[in-house]
XYZ file of C-alpha atoms in Angstrom:
779
model
C 4.931 -14.384 17.927
C 1.573 -13.241 19.283
C 0.661 -15.784 21.935
C -1.838 -14.380 24.385
C -2.804 -15.976 27.691
C -6.400 -17.179 27.563
C -8.977 -18.430 29.986
C -11.594 -20.923 28.902
C -15.119 -19.812 28.152
C -18.381 -21.218 26.845
C -18.622 -21.291 23.068
C -21.527 -18.870 22.953
C -24.311 -18.932 20.440
C -24.084 -17.376 17.011
C -25.808 -14.049 17.206
C -27.247 -12.164 14.246
C -26.812 -8.433 14.009
C -30.245 -7.659 15.438
C -29.472 -9.297 18.777
C -25.839 -8.421 19.368
C -24.228 -9.630 22.558
C -22.639 -6.989 24.752
C -18.911 -7.311 25.170
C -19.225 -7.739 28.918
C -21.169 -10.996 28.609
C -19.381 -12.422 25.578
C -16.806 -15.211 26.019
C -13.983 -13.184 24.506
C -11.303 -15.249 26.229
C -11.578 -18.323 24.052
C -8.876 -19.228 21.566
C -9.694 -18.628 17.918
C -6.839 -18.725 15.396
C -6.300 -15.660 13.187
C -5.913 -17.850 10.113
C -6.074 -21.467 8.987
C -2.452 -21.272 7.815
C -0.809 -20.763 11.225
C -1.088 -22.066 14.760
C -0.679 -20.179 18.005
C -1.706 -16.752 16.686
C -5.029 -16.008 18.334
C -7.528 -13.207 17.802
C -7.196 -11.030 20.894
C -10.718 -9.571 21.200
C -10.373 -9.717 24.993
C -7.278 -7.518 24.976
C -8.774 -5.161 22.391
C -11.936 -4.871 24.489
C -9.917 -4.040 27.628
C -7.900 -1.356 25.806
C -11.082 0.152 24.408
C -12.647 0.297 27.867
C -9.662 2.324 29.121
C -9.855 4.732 26.165
C -13.637 5.143 26.535
C -13.230 6.177 30.162
C -10.644 8.759 29.139
C -12.455 10.234 26.098
C -16.022 9.894 27.371
C -17.637 10.264 23.937
C -19.111 8.037 21.204
C -16.450 6.534 18.940
C -16.377 5.918 15.206
C -15.577 2.325 14.188
C -12.202 3.424 12.785
C -11.327 4.932 16.155
C -12.301 1.740 17.941
C -9.981 -0.354 15.806
C -7.019 2.003 16.190
C -7.432 2.859 19.859
C -7.937 -0.779 20.829
C -4.460 -1.438 19.378
C -2.685 1.317 21.347
C 0.634 0.356 22.907
C -0.222 2.500 25.948
C -3.995 3.074 26.200
C -3.574 4.774 29.600
C -0.984 7.378 28.627
C -1.357 7.865 24.875
C -2.355 11.379 23.827
C -5.404 11.036 21.551
C -6.418 13.942 19.348
C -7.701 13.341 15.814
C -5.496 14.964 13.224
C -2.602 15.865 15.526
C -1.518 13.143 17.999
C 0.978 10.481 16.969
C -0.397 7.110 18.008
C 1.889 4.223 18.938
C 0.106 1.073 17.809
C 0.551 -2.701 17.944
C -0.628 -4.193 14.632
C -1.863 -7.791 14.526
C -0.102 -8.656 11.274
C 2.361 -7.524 8.585
C 2.099 -8.313 4.858
C 4.706 -7.534 2.169
C 4.609 -7.851 -1.612
C 7.694 -9.184 -3.374
C 9.060 -5.875 -4.690
C 9.074 -4.204 -1.253
C 9.757 -7.355 0.795
C 13.343 -7.653 -0.442
C 14.753 -4.616 1.374
C 12.394 -5.083 4.330
C 13.718 -8.593 4.954
C 17.331 -7.570 4.323
C 16.930 -4.885 6.988
C 15.220 -7.307 9.350
C 18.087 -9.779 8.902
C 20.604 -7.124 9.918
C 18.803 -6.760 13.280
C 19.991 -10.245 14.212
C 16.652 -11.616 15.385
C 15.894 -15.345 14.969
C 12.223 -14.835 14.077
C 9.690 -12.131 13.332
C 7.904 -10.890 16.446
C 4.590 -10.239 14.661
C 2.852 -12.702 12.307
C 4.021 -11.829 8.787
C 3.574 -12.989 5.191
C 5.249 -12.303 1.831
C 3.329 -12.435 -1.459
C 4.846 -12.809 -4.952
C 2.683 -10.757 -7.292
C 4.547 -7.663 -8.559
C 7.303 -9.138 -10.718
C 5.193 -11.036 -13.283
C 4.895 -9.235 -16.630
C 1.761 -9.773 -18.738
C 2.747 -10.730 -22.257
C 1.139 -13.780 -23.851
C -0.985 -15.462 -21.167
C -1.003 -16.751 -17.609
C 0.997 -20.000 -17.646
C 3.763 -18.820 -20.012
C 4.080 -15.407 -18.338
C 4.412 -17.102 -14.945
C 7.103 -19.480 -16.226
C 8.995 -16.518 -17.696
C 8.785 -14.595 -14.404
C 9.994 -17.628 -12.446
C 13.033 -17.754 -14.711
C 13.832 -14.013 -14.750
C 13.263 -13.517 -11.012
C 14.628 -16.841 -9.778
C 17.250 -15.390 -7.451
C 14.742 -12.956 -5.901
C 12.157 -15.698 -5.372
C 14.810 -18.038 -3.918
C 15.906 -15.320 -1.521
C 12.336 -14.598 -0.406
C 11.507 -18.297 -0.069
C 14.573 -19.123 2.046
C 14.477 -15.959 4.157
C 10.789 -16.489 4.920
C 11.554 -20.080 5.933
C 14.429 -18.890 8.122
C 12.563 -16.115 9.933
C 9.152 -17.773 10.400
C 7.312 -15.847 7.673
C 4.522 -17.326 5.547
C 5.453 -17.314 1.854
C 2.954 -17.230 -1.036
C 4.705 -18.333 -4.210
C 4.355 -16.716 -7.663
C 0.975 -17.624 -9.126
C -0.809 -17.627 -5.760
C -2.467 -14.308 -6.481
C -2.359 -10.622 -5.622
C -1.403 -9.821 -2.022
C -4.679 -8.024 -1.245
C -6.870 -10.893 -2.419
C -4.800 -13.439 -0.475
C -5.152 -11.270 2.652
C -8.933 -11.013 2.213
C -9.327 -14.752 1.596
C -7.032 -15.929 4.377
C -5.902 -13.337 6.923
C -8.329 -10.425 7.289
C -10.743 -10.454 10.217
C -13.054 -7.814 11.698
C -11.562 -5.345 14.165
C -7.952 -6.195 13.315
C -5.056 -3.885 12.425
C -2.698 -4.876 9.603
C 0.093 -2.961 7.916
C 1.155 -3.876 4.389
C 3.911 -2.633 2.110
C 1.561 -1.656 -0.702
C -0.755 1.318 -1.108
C -3.845 -0.824 -1.794
C -3.573 -2.732 1.490
C -6.899 -1.069 2.583
C -8.685 -3.720 0.475
C -9.117 -5.727 3.708
C -11.472 -3.014 5.011
C -14.137 -5.064 3.222
C -13.827 -7.492 6.154
C -13.893 -4.788 8.827
C -10.101 -4.665 9.198
C -8.069 -1.456 9.422
C -5.445 -2.342 6.798
C -2.932 0.410 6.120
C -0.260 0.793 3.451
C 3.224 1.639 4.771
C 6.854 1.815 3.707
C 9.252 -1.053 4.261
C 10.956 0.600 7.246
C 7.661 0.623 9.170
C 7.099 -3.037 8.323
C 10.576 -3.902 9.635
C 9.832 -2.163 12.948
C 6.662 -4.171 13.499
C 8.278 -7.421 12.350
C 10.952 -6.740 14.954
C 8.427 -6.102 17.713
C 8.494 -2.300 17.915
C 5.270 -0.269 18.073
C 4.198 1.465 14.881
C 3.594 5.222 14.767
C 0.647 6.815 12.946
C -0.713 10.334 13.082
C -4.221 9.955 14.544
C -6.408 10.155 11.442
C -9.529 12.224 11.064
C -12.621 10.208 10.135
C -14.704 10.903 7.038
C -18.122 9.258 7.206
C -19.883 7.979 4.084
C -23.508 7.123 4.868
C -25.054 4.671 2.429
C -28.806 4.261 2.027
C -30.908 2.339 -0.482
C -29.640 -0.568 -2.595
C -27.795 -1.003 -5.897
C -29.631 -2.390 -8.907
C -29.187 -2.986 -12.623
C -25.782 -1.901 -13.926
C -24.725 -0.103 -10.729
C -21.981 -1.868 -8.730
C -19.917 -1.315 -5.568
C -17.151 0.077 -7.813
C -19.467 2.951 -8.730
C -19.659 3.954 -5.061
C -15.923 4.600 -4.821
C -15.826 6.160 -8.305
C -18.482 8.601 -7.085
C -16.659 9.221 -3.771
C -13.394 9.849 -5.658
C -15.189 12.468 -7.721
C -16.444 14.154 -4.547
C -13.259 14.044 -2.454
C -10.614 14.193 -5.268
C -7.182 12.578 -5.065
C -6.256 14.646 -1.998
C -9.569 14.778 -0.146
C -8.939 11.712 2.001
C -5.419 12.634 3.073
C -4.860 12.153 6.796
C -8.270 10.521 7.216
C -9.920 7.132 7.402
C -13.051 6.792 5.286
C -15.727 4.959 7.267
C -18.783 3.626 5.449
C -21.934 3.174 7.512
C -25.719 3.253 7.252
C -28.312 0.712 6.081
C -26.891 0.566 2.550
C -23.792 -1.237 3.834
C -25.951 -4.292 4.631
C -26.812 -4.704 0.941
C -23.249 -5.008 -0.376
C -21.224 -8.200 -0.712
C -18.044 -8.548 1.332
C -15.905 -8.519 -1.824
C -17.831 -5.484 -3.088
C -16.982 -3.649 0.116
C -13.335 -4.656 -0.385
C -13.400 -3.081 -3.879
C -14.538 0.211 -2.371
C -11.860 0.163 0.343
C -9.155 -0.823 -2.129
C -9.672 2.193 -4.350
C -9.854 4.496 -1.326
C -6.080 4.726 -1.752
C -6.752 6.938 -4.788
C -8.251 9.698 -2.636
C -5.231 9.675 -0.324
C -7.091 8.027 2.572
C -5.092 6.342 5.345
C -7.509 3.440 4.925
C -11.225 2.740 4.479
C -13.437 0.263 6.257
C -16.954 -1.103 6.709
C -18.710 -2.215 9.907
C -19.062 -5.958 10.518
C -22.263 -7.398 9.053
C -23.870 -10.643 7.903
C -22.309 -10.392 4.420
C -18.867 -10.493 6.029
C -19.963 -13.475 8.094
C -21.091 -15.232 4.896
C -17.702 -14.594 3.290
C -15.799 -15.857 6.337
C -17.942 -18.996 6.236
C -17.364 -19.474 2.488
C -13.588 -19.169 3.007
C -13.622 -21.820 5.786
C -13.375 -19.374 8.686
C -16.737 -19.858 10.384
C -15.070 -19.859 13.828
C -13.801 -16.328 13.174
C -17.264 -15.236 12.021
C -18.843 -16.645 15.187
C -16.212 -14.960 17.361
C -16.724 -11.631 15.555
C -20.457 -11.843 16.280
C -19.618 -12.052 19.980
C -17.556 -8.841 19.699
C -19.954 -7.248 17.188
C -20.931 -4.315 19.405
C -17.421 -2.900 18.978
C -17.233 -3.739 15.272
C -19.360 -0.797 14.189
C -19.682 2.890 15.035
C -21.245 4.029 18.323
C -24.562 5.800 18.074
C -23.848 9.522 17.881
C -20.286 9.064 16.576
C -18.910 12.307 15.129
C -17.382 12.471 11.636
C -15.054 15.261 10.549
C -16.844 15.247 7.193
C -20.011 13.442 6.130
C -21.032 12.307 2.639
C -24.403 10.683 1.938
C -25.093 8.454 -1.090
C -28.435 6.879 -1.978
C -27.487 3.626 -3.711
C -30.946 3.345 -5.286
C -30.183 6.497 -7.305
C -26.502 5.806 -8.049
C -25.555 5.746 -11.722
C -22.641 3.717 -13.113
C -19.561 5.923 -13.453
C -16.412 6.022 -15.576
C -13.403 7.868 -14.146
C -10.476 9.291 -16.073
C -8.468 9.696 -18.141
C -5.103 10.393 -16.458
C -6.554 10.731 -12.952
C -8.879 8.503 -10.907
C -10.995 11.382 -9.574
C -12.393 12.732 -12.868
C -15.789 11.075 -12.379
C -18.395 11.025 -15.154
C -21.787 9.270 -14.880
C -22.452 6.956 -17.829
C -25.384 9.143 -18.980
C -22.968 12.047 -19.612
C -19.924 10.092 -20.759
C -20.488 10.259 -24.554
C -20.846 14.009 -24.243
C -17.547 14.200 -22.282
C -15.730 12.063 -24.879
C -16.819 14.421 -27.624
C -16.170 17.645 -25.685
C -12.658 16.574 -24.627
C -11.775 14.900 -27.949
C -10.805 11.660 -26.218
C -10.010 8.831 -28.703
C -13.402 7.198 -29.309
C -12.193 3.785 -30.440
C -11.650 1.433 -27.495
C -8.420 -0.486 -28.027
C -8.369 -2.709 -24.922
C -10.710 -3.688 -22.095
C -9.110 -5.164 -18.977
C -10.916 -6.743 -16.033
C -9.595 -8.203 -12.789
C -6.733 -6.915 -10.609
C -6.760 -6.589 -6.831
C -9.702 -4.182 -7.065
C -12.259 -6.188 -9.032
C -11.513 -9.888 -9.415
C -13.928 -11.524 -7.001
C -16.212 -14.424 -7.882
C -19.107 -11.946 -8.012
C -17.200 -9.627 -10.391
C -16.278 -12.478 -12.689
C -19.776 -14.001 -12.643
C -21.493 -10.723 -13.536
C -18.938 -9.951 -16.263
C -19.345 -13.459 -17.726
C -23.144 -13.033 -17.833
C -22.688 -10.005 -20.119
C -20.254 -11.876 -22.366
C -22.719 -14.806 -22.590
C -25.540 -12.418 -23.522
C -23.414 -10.973 -26.337
C -22.358 -14.398 -27.627
C -25.999 -15.534 -27.642
C -26.481 -12.802 -30.274
C -23.363 -13.838 -32.189
C -21.075 -11.087 -30.869
C -17.637 -11.285 -29.214
C -15.138 -8.755 -27.917
C -14.478 -6.103 -30.559
C -11.587 -4.642 -28.577
C -8.701 -6.659 -27.154
C -9.817 -8.146 -23.832
C -7.784 -9.403 -20.863
C -8.779 -11.066 -17.577
C -6.568 -10.983 -14.471
C -7.782 -13.363 -11.740
C -6.980 -11.943 -8.308
C -6.026 -15.267 -6.758
C -5.473 -18.914 -7.569
C -8.629 -19.689 -5.583
C -10.763 -17.390 -7.761
C -9.083 -18.628 -10.964
C -9.646 -22.263 -10.068
C -13.257 -21.677 -9.018
C -14.228 -19.762 -12.183
C -12.437 -22.424 -14.204
C -14.583 -25.103 -12.553
C -17.807 -23.092 -12.847
C -17.334 -22.053 -16.493
C -16.779 -18.289 -16.359
C -13.164 -18.644 -17.493
C -14.220 -20.648 -20.549
C -16.837 -17.977 -21.317
C -14.157 -15.254 -21.294
C -11.887 -17.285 -23.578
C -14.739 -17.996 -26.040
C -15.580 -14.287 -25.904
C -12.040 -13.553 -27.136
C -10.297 -12.852 -23.862
C -6.707 -13.566 -22.819
C -6.446 -14.901 -19.270
C -3.353 -13.492 -17.558
C -1.439 -14.758 -14.521
C -2.816 -14.397 -10.985
C -0.764 -11.249 -10.431
C -0.772 -7.456 -10.662
C 0.120 -7.353 -14.364
C -1.032 -4.325 -16.404
C -2.500 -2.635 -13.318
C 1.042 -1.736 -12.161
C 2.567 -1.429 -15.632
C 3.728 -5.049 -15.885
C 2.369 -5.240 -19.421
C 4.371 -5.840 -22.579
C 1.814 -4.065 -24.750
C 2.326 -4.297 -28.511
C -0.947 -3.230 -30.201
C -0.104 0.499 -30.311
C 3.130 2.441 -30.725
C 4.427 4.555 -27.855
C 3.119 8.090 -28.252
C 0.051 7.005 -30.217
C -3.154 8.413 -28.650
C -5.580 5.617 -27.758
C -8.191 4.653 -25.192
C -8.317 1.677 -22.823
C -10.791 0.912 -20.042
C -10.143 -1.265 -17.005
C -11.657 -2.326 -13.703
C -8.375 -1.354 -11.991
C -7.851 1.386 -9.414
C -5.197 3.757 -10.748
C -4.911 5.402 -14.152
C -2.231 8.073 -14.008
C -0.385 8.952 -17.212
C 1.601 5.999 -18.519
C 0.855 3.779 -15.530
C -0.532 0.754 -17.375
C 1.600 0.625 -20.507
C 4.270 3.373 -20.182
C 2.599 5.231 -23.075
C 1.866 8.832 -22.012
C -0.710 9.112 -24.842
C -2.864 6.244 -23.571
C -6.181 7.509 -22.210
C -6.889 5.083 -19.374
C -10.409 4.960 -17.918
C -11.543 3.137 -14.777
C -14.987 1.533 -14.369
C -16.735 -1.570 -13.073
C -15.976 -4.910 -14.784
C -19.567 -4.797 -16.071
C -19.063 -1.581 -18.031
C -15.631 -2.735 -19.225
C -17.112 -5.875 -20.809
C -20.062 -3.954 -22.313
C -17.806 -1.357 -23.927
C -15.405 -4.046 -25.121
C -18.303 -5.617 -27.055
C -19.096 -2.265 -28.669
C -15.434 -1.398 -29.256
C -16.090 2.274 -28.586
C -16.375 4.759 -25.737
C -19.612 5.967 -27.331
C -21.738 3.191 -25.883
C -24.107 3.251 -22.924
C -25.446 -0.263 -22.213
C -28.306 1.179 -20.156
C -29.825 2.924 -23.195
C -28.048 1.847 -26.399
C -28.556 -1.185 -28.618
C -26.110 -3.438 -30.430
C -26.620 -5.211 -33.772
C -26.564 -9.011 -33.434
C -25.204 -11.442 -36.004
C -28.748 -11.795 -37.350
C -28.880 -8.070 -38.064
C -31.394 -7.360 -35.323
C -30.890 -4.688 -32.694
C -30.788 -5.825 -29.066
C -30.044 -4.380 -25.633
C -27.682 -6.115 -23.248
C -29.449 -7.512 -20.188
C -28.391 -6.069 -16.813
C -25.618 -8.296 -15.408
C -26.299 -11.026 -12.863
C -24.104 -13.336 -10.820
C -23.694 -15.020 -7.459
C -21.813 -13.139 -4.745
C -20.345 -16.408 -3.513
C -19.953 -19.757 -5.357
C -22.881 -22.070 -4.550
C -20.530 -25.080 -4.655
C -17.924 -23.374 -2.473
C -14.473 -22.160 -3.474
C -12.002 -24.477 -5.195
C -8.577 -23.736 -3.670
C -6.737 -24.729 -6.843
C -2.997 -25.427 -6.749
C -1.231 -25.266 -3.389
C 0.940 -22.155 -3.599
C 1.698 -21.590 0.100
C 4.995 -22.334 1.809
C 4.781 -22.577 5.589
C 7.945 -22.044 7.647
C 9.523 -25.398 8.605
C 9.367 -26.696 12.180
C 13.172 -26.639 12.425
C 14.425 -23.370 10.935
C 17.977 -23.655 12.285
C 19.278 -25.488 9.196
C 17.820 -23.059 6.653
C 20.376 -20.972 4.747
C 19.223 -17.721 3.155
C 20.043 -17.737 -0.574
C 21.992 -14.633 -1.621
C 24.735 -14.952 -4.203
C 27.762 -12.701 -3.525
C 27.860 -11.924 -7.261
C 24.170 -11.009 -7.552
C 23.322 -7.606 -9.028
C 19.763 -7.703 -7.593
C 20.366 -8.768 -3.998
C 22.924 -7.756 -1.407
C 23.132 -8.556 2.292
C 23.249 -5.409 4.411
C 26.165 -4.550 6.655
C 25.229 -2.672 9.864
C 25.884 1.060 9.562
C 28.718 2.392 11.736
C 27.889 3.979 15.094
C 28.570 7.670 15.793
C 32.027 8.230 17.264
C 30.739 10.845 19.722
C 32.554 13.750 18.040
C 31.535 16.828 16.099
C 31.725 16.667 12.296
C 34.256 19.097 10.804
C 34.878 20.504 7.335
C 32.014 18.675 5.592
C 31.276 19.291 1.913
C 27.729 19.962 0.757
C 27.082 17.158 -1.736
C 24.140 19.050 -3.238
C 21.990 22.007 -2.317
C 18.611 21.217 -3.823
C 16.141 23.846 -4.905
C 12.363 23.429 -5.195
C 10.572 20.097 -4.907
C 12.710 17.175 -3.812
C 10.349 14.203 -3.528
C 11.310 10.612 -2.774
C 11.111 10.077 -6.551
C 13.805 12.732 -7.021
C 15.889 11.073 -4.274
C 15.388 7.447 -5.392
C 13.651 7.013 -8.741
C 11.464 3.972 -9.446
C 10.868 2.626 -12.998
C 13.897 0.665 -14.267
C 15.490 0.904 -10.813
C 12.836 -1.330 -9.248
C 14.795 -4.478 -10.063
C 17.578 -3.292 -7.742
C 15.345 -2.855 -4.703
C 17.128 -5.724 -2.978
C 20.642 -4.410 -3.778
C 21.430 -1.254 -1.833
C 24.734 -0.512 -3.548
C 23.315 -0.796 -7.069
C 20.129 1.162 -6.400
C 22.236 3.875 -4.760
C 23.367 4.790 -8.276
C 20.034 6.633 -8.567
C 20.522 8.728 -5.406
C 19.317 12.304 -5.912
C 19.731 12.105 -9.690
C 16.361 13.841 -10.127
C 17.046 16.697 -7.672
C 17.748 20.183 -9.068
C 21.014 21.753 -7.893
C 20.952 25.344 -6.648
C 24.490 25.671 -8.031
C 23.575 25.358 -11.708
C 19.825 24.672 -12.014
C 20.568 21.234 -13.425
C 19.815 17.695 -12.289
C 22.551 15.178 -11.485
C 25.458 17.588 -11.892
C 27.393 18.647 -8.799
C 30.907 19.861 -8.040
C 33.458 17.427 -6.587
C 35.611 19.387 -4.112
C 38.429 16.844 -4.495
C 38.794 17.266 -8.257
C 37.183 20.637 -8.904
C 35.190 19.072 -11.726
C 31.467 18.313 -12.060
C 29.993 14.811 -12.002
C 26.831 12.815 -11.246
C 25.586 13.063 -7.656
C 26.117 9.368 -6.785
C 29.610 9.403 -8.341
C 30.698 12.381 -6.242
C 29.216 10.812 -3.094
C 31.118 7.584 -3.794
C 34.365 9.521 -4.252
C 33.877 11.256 -0.904
C 33.056 7.951 0.788
C 36.146 6.276 -0.720
C 38.255 9.102 0.729
C 36.600 8.944 4.168
C 34.830 12.304 3.819
C 31.278 12.498 5.277
C 28.898 14.938 3.580
C 25.562 16.734 4.029
C 22.664 17.715 1.767
C 20.917 21.096 1.947
C 17.230 20.903 0.971
C 14.244 23.167 0.413
C 10.628 22.948 1.713
C 8.842 19.617 2.402
C 11.907 17.596 1.465
C 11.100 13.896 0.921
C 7.386 14.184 0.134
C 5.668 11.467 -1.884
C 5.988 7.703 -1.575
C 7.243 6.399 1.778
C 10.216 4.817 -0.046
C 12.828 3.751 2.516
C 15.526 3.581 -0.191
C 15.450 7.391 -0.211
C 16.829 7.260 3.351
C 19.031 4.175 2.976
C 20.949 5.434 -0.057
C 22.332 8.681 1.442
C 23.376 6.752 4.558
C 25.038 4.028 2.478
C 26.998 6.553 0.395
C 28.415 8.363 3.428
C 25.873 11.056 4.252
C 25.659 12.379 7.821
C 22.793 14.865 7.747
C 20.040 16.276 5.547
C 19.466 19.950 6.425
C 16.255 21.508 5.042
C 13.660 24.219 5.431
C 11.152 21.466 6.294
C 10.584 17.709 5.913
C 7.790 15.409 4.884
C 7.170 13.523 8.140
C 7.594 9.939 6.935
C 10.894 10.671 5.200
C 12.169 12.506 8.294
C 11.407 9.418 10.407
C 12.979 7.098 7.819
C 16.217 9.120 7.920
C 16.330 8.846 11.703
C 15.844 5.082 11.486
C 18.945 4.798 9.286
C 21.106 6.761 11.752
C 21.092 10.051 9.859
C 20.342 13.517 11.227
C 17.314 15.201 9.636
C 17.750 18.854 10.656
C 15.826 22.007 9.786
C 16.911 25.633 9.681
C 15.485 27.221 12.848
C 15.002 30.272 10.655
C 13.993 28.949 7.194
C 15.508 32.078 5.604
C 18.967 30.773 6.602
C 18.672 28.308 3.698
C 19.634 31.251 1.463
C 22.822 31.952 3.477
C 24.465 28.604 2.745
C 26.159 28.294 -0.646
C 26.271 25.003 -2.580
C 30.084 24.963 -2.487
C 30.547 26.047 1.153
C 31.935 23.709 3.808
C 30.268 23.198 7.182
C 30.923 21.919 10.716
C 28.071 20.102 12.436
C 28.320 20.262 16.226
C 26.678 16.907 16.867
C 27.841 16.871 20.505
C 25.148 19.513 21.167
C 22.406 17.070 20.099
C 19.786 16.810 22.864
C 15.995 16.516 22.995
C 14.285 19.844 22.356
C 17.506 21.826 21.895
C 18.942 23.326 18.690
C 22.407 22.472 17.401
C 24.954 24.641 15.628
C 25.891 24.572 11.960
C 29.167 26.438 11.450
C 29.397 27.609 7.854
C 32.754 28.202 6.122
C 31.801 30.109 2.967
C 33.792 29.459 -0.176
C 34.564 33.191 -0.232
C 33.894 34.858 3.091
C 33.891 34.854 6.878
C 32.775 31.869 8.991
C 29.353 32.215 10.674
C 26.981 30.063 12.775
C 23.390 29.001 12.055
C 20.967 27.316 14.469
C 19.344 24.065 13.364
C 16.276 22.435 14.893
C 15.320 18.743 15.081
C 12.539 16.482 16.371
C 14.605 13.672 17.929
C 13.138 12.112 21.070
C 15.265 10.106 23.531
C 14.711 6.784 21.788
C 15.520 8.258 18.382
C 18.731 9.816 19.714
C 19.846 6.281 20.545
C 19.253 5.334 16.900
C 21.666 8.076 15.846
C 24.275 7.204 18.466
C 24.177 3.483 17.621
C 24.168 3.998 13.853
C 20.541 2.988 13.154
C 17.293 1.827 14.741
C 18.175 -1.759 13.829
C 21.606 -1.466 15.481
C 19.824 -0.207 18.590
C 17.528 -3.234 18.593
C 20.479 -5.594 18.188
C 22.345 -3.839 21.017
C 19.374 -4.134 23.377
C 19.189 -7.883 22.799
C 22.939 -8.453 23.154
């Protein structure tokens, strides 16, 4: 675990942001724990400061805050090439966090490395497998029953390998991180795309695939292409119905779903001082929808207040001592700059079907009419990891109370998803929860629920056009309820509650009136609510499981007959010989994303069982042989069958195989199953015109050869039913290798293939996988 040598130092006085200490005179050597839940894991501001000093001397220019966080975590600050947008940085994250759906395979892979404990502080959070149906307590009980073997596996494996475990009902991973683990200037990787939520506490929190998490858990550095930095300068202050959510809704409209790709979005300027810590987290959370690597805010007094409220004053004091490096340098350069005056910002509603279709509330009625969107509002949903803070709930409750004072309740169906047990318990104590229930709301479990499609919705038939509005982050077709005709809109919790009262999309609470029970017209008052609870947070039920002191007696629970979990066997090492007479399992044509290679949806329940989930391998890919999906020729029988079935037949008969792919093979989600499945079913190499980078790396980690045609036109020369030799003995850094093609009807010829293996990655191939290599080094 992270245990850094320290030297004693004076405590140092708490310094406000107007009289920041310089790093050179701050007592950065003292020991401050990262979290109240662990011991011996200290915040290493001294080490980060020393790394940053080295990088500053090399770059000799002002740095953005995002750069400071990343470069201070470099594995080799002296030798690392640093060029925004092109260099690949090797980084040492402070922490790893996994949600329950992705943690299964991550931990199974970690177990196969043979290590007794994780090398980096790690936590697992149970939030993805709880389906919203009839209400929090009953839905949670149902999930505990359905997912018992998965939860038992995660509980026992976490106990065995020194991982903190947050049980079902504890809350959504991102809220638990913000409340307990995030701290300014830190670097965290998490196996969920909305990990950037922790940017609200000045942390660079980045969503990754499970294979990356395994590397860091095992003590390897993590690789990231040096991001560009997009600056968003905030001035003025929000008022009335405008909320932090409207900032990111506006930014999404400006940058679109692709505009943040390869970049970190860095908020700065005087407007940042006016936002609550949880409001800043909302903005960073939804930054995932513009493709950003992550988003973050500079450390300020609102973050200090939140740290204090969540019983982490020592961290707040320590951050103040390092505060000079927890914001951008004067004169820092941004690759793109956006400026937003918060005093002029209008509430926005984004959607339907995409989170970047941004419409200000003043023009929304017009858009509804012009686009013929269903006007009746069927359901309003507030909460989720994006908007379930105490401030969100307090403001939303104030609107509901205003309506009930005039005799009105929710006209549409209304659901509330608390982000954590701490928030649920606190709003239960302070009355907001009771307000929502009196208003007509259903309180769901502290989990992801409808935001990720875990919603057993029954009020409309599938295919029936309808409108819903939520305070969530993502609204792609069918995401919430699997109904492609549902028009899903995203807004602040404030607007969601207001429109739920009206029951229609044709309502603007800033200008329109409602008719009270007494028949009189009235306007809703602008929402109000405390940013932090005046009586402090109530932690609620204890849902945390710490690893035991003695882990030697813990047995990891995996039933040999389970269809959801399966222990991994190490992949076999290369025998040092060339591969001869290999069949081409499939030659794909056009897009082959990780969804084509390993579909999600109903397959999610098999994420912990490699053999079962491998039955979806490449079933979505289009074959160049016949233009169809999941239909390929079996050279042993001469007949056609499903891709996984043919692969299994080859494997059973000891015949390795290759895949031929088109451009940008493996784009999309960083799903490690898309690399594990071909390896498990006997694949040796994936040969393409080009690869998506993350998938290429994932294939290498599993001991496969990702190879590209040196001349992309050679893709056309290889037929789907040809056989090939792969001269693997030629494999060396920077040198091509030969593919010898034996056409089904013609003369043998050679093609040159390129690769991007470095020396360390060649060892992965030779040893059978990156994990085998780790195990070998420790033997």
